[in-house]
């Protein structure tokens, strides 16, 4: 198992233990895919892309970079 795989497993196990103790988890939690929620995230990414293009056209490059990050983040985290 790779170092990255070991770390992901550690994070998943840590969250399970914390949830089992009734604590707020601070690790990764594996959940079942939810197509409806994924589509909501994709719609939000499309909305953010519109804001990105609007700000770019208006010359607000400092904000455009931040918005671009969130567009990519929301697209990347949903694979439906």
mmCIF file of C-alpha atoms in Angstrom:
data_model
loop_
_atom_site.group_PDB
_atom_site.id
_atom_site.type_symbol
_atom_site.label_atom_id
_atom_site.label_comp_id
_atom_site.label_asym_id
_atom_site.label_seq_id
_atom_site.Cartn_x
_atom_site.Cartn_y
_atom_site.Cartn_z
ATOM 1 C CA UNK A 1 0.000 0.000 0.000
ATOM 2 C CA UNK A 2 1.356 3.439 -0.920
ATOM 3 C CA UNK A 3 2.089 6.145 1.612
ATOM 4 C CA UNK A 4 -0.899 8.148 0.321
ATOM 5 C CA UNK A 5 -3.211 5.114 0.606
ATOM 6 C CA UNK A 6 -2.013 4.493 4.152
ATOM 7 C CA UNK A 7 -2.697 8.116 5.062
ATOM 8 C CA UNK A 8 -6.223 8.018 3.599
ATOM 9 C CA UNK A 9 -6.935 4.788 5.512
ATOM 10 C CA UNK A 10 -5.620 6.408 8.709
ATOM 11 C CA UNK A 11 -7.905 9.440 8.180
ATOM 12 C CA UNK A 12 -10.960 7.229 7.545
ATOM 13 C CA UNK A 13 -10.219 5.102 10.619
ATOM 14 C CA UNK A 14 -9.661 8.201 12.766
ATOM 15 C CA UNK A 15 -13.044 9.638 11.808
ATOM 16 C CA UNK A 16 -14.794 6.306 12.517
ATOM 17 C CA UNK A 17 -13.254 6.200 16.008
ATOM 18 C CA UNK A 18 -14.212 9.808 16.763
ATOM 19 C CA UNK A 19 -17.780 9.325 15.520
ATOM 20 C CA UNK A 20 -18.003 6.088 17.523
ATOM 21 C CA UNK A 21 -17.101 8.034 20.676
ATOM 22 C CA UNK A 22 -19.730 10.670 19.872
ATOM 23 C CA UNK A 23 -17.045 13.251 19.097
ATOM 24 C CA UNK A 24 -16.835 15.706 16.223
ATOM 25 C CA UNK A 25 -14.810 13.945 13.536
ATOM 26 C CA UNK A 26 -11.755 15.635 12.068
ATOM 27 C CA UNK A 27 -10.897 13.039 9.444
ATOM 28 C CA UNK A 28 -12.314 11.831 6.165
ATOM 29 C CA UNK A 29 -15.703 10.146 6.109
ATOM 30 C CA UNK A 30 -16.646 7.698 3.378
ATOM 31 C CA UNK A 31 -20.232 8.173 2.217
ATOM 32 C CA UNK A 32 -22.453 6.661 -0.431
ATOM 33 C CA UNK A 33 -22.600 8.596 -3.719
ATOM 34 C CA UNK A 34 -25.519 11.017 -3.969
ATOM 35 C CA UNK A 35 -26.265 11.989 -7.561
ATOM 36 C CA UNK A 36 -28.773 14.707 -6.579
ATOM 37 C CA UNK A 37 -26.247 16.403 -4.289
ATOM 38 C CA UNK A 38 -23.549 16.079 -6.956
ATOM 39 C CA UNK A 39 -25.812 17.802 -9.482
ATOM 40 C CA UNK A 40 -26.400 20.631 -6.989
ATOM 41 C CA UNK A 41 -22.632 21.086 -6.660
ATOM 42 C CA UNK A 42 -22.243 21.111 -10.437
ATOM 43 C CA UNK A 43 -24.971 23.766 -10.726
ATOM 44 C CA UNK A 44 -23.106 25.842 -8.126
ATOM 45 C CA UNK A 45 -19.888 25.407 -10.108
ATOM 46 C CA UNK A 46 -21.668 26.636 -13.262
ATOM 47 C CA UNK A 47 -22.944 29.656 -11.308
ATOM 48 C CA UNK A 48 -19.425 30.362 -10.027
ATOM 49 C CA UNK A 49 -18.074 30.047 -13.573
ATOM 50 C CA UNK A 50 -20.476 32.815 -14.614
ATOM 51 C CA UNK A 51 -19.151 35.006 -11.792
ATOM 52 C CA UNK A 52 -15.597 34.151 -12.860
ATOM 53 C CA UNK A 53 -16.222 35.234 -16.460
ATOM 54 C CA UNK A 54 -18.075 38.389 -15.380
ATOM 55 C CA UNK A 55 -15.245 39.470 -13.078
ATOM 56 C CA UNK A 56 -12.593 38.610 -15.667
ATOM 57 C CA UNK A 57 -14.384 40.726 -18.277
ATOM 58 C CA UNK A 58 -14.629 43.581 -15.757
ATOM 59 C CA UNK A 59 -10.905 43.435 -14.984
ATOM 60 C CA UNK A 60 -11.299 42.222 -11.388
ATOM 61 C CA UNK A 61 -8.428 39.758 -11.710
ATOM 62 C CA UNK A 62 -7.708 39.423 -7.988
ATOM 63 C CA UNK A 63 -11.253 38.128 -7.377
ATOM 64 C CA UNK A 64 -11.267 36.127 -10.595
ATOM 65 C CA UNK A 65 -8.422 33.943 -9.321
ATOM 66 C CA UNK A 66 -10.279 33.152 -6.087
ATOM 67 C CA UNK A 67 -13.520 32.376 -7.918
ATOM 68 C CA UNK A 68 -11.636 30.182 -10.405
ATOM 69 C CA UNK A 69 -10.309 28.073 -7.548
ATOM 70 C CA UNK A 70 -13.837 27.349 -6.292
ATOM 71 C CA UNK A 71 -15.116 26.565 -9.797
ATOM 72 C CA UNK A 72 -12.372 23.952 -10.200
ATOM 73 C CA UNK A 73 -12.833 22.635 -6.653
ATOM 74 C CA UNK A 74 -16.568 22.080 -7.082
ATOM 75 C CA UNK A 75 -16.140 20.466 -10.498
ATOM 76 C CA UNK A 76 -13.335 18.221 -9.243
ATOM 77 C CA UNK A 77 -15.136 16.960 -6.134
ATOM 78 C CA UNK A 78 -18.085 15.631 -8.145
ATOM 79 C CA UNK A 79 -17.578 12.877 -10.675
ATOM 80 C CA UNK A 80 -21.158 12.322 -11.871
#
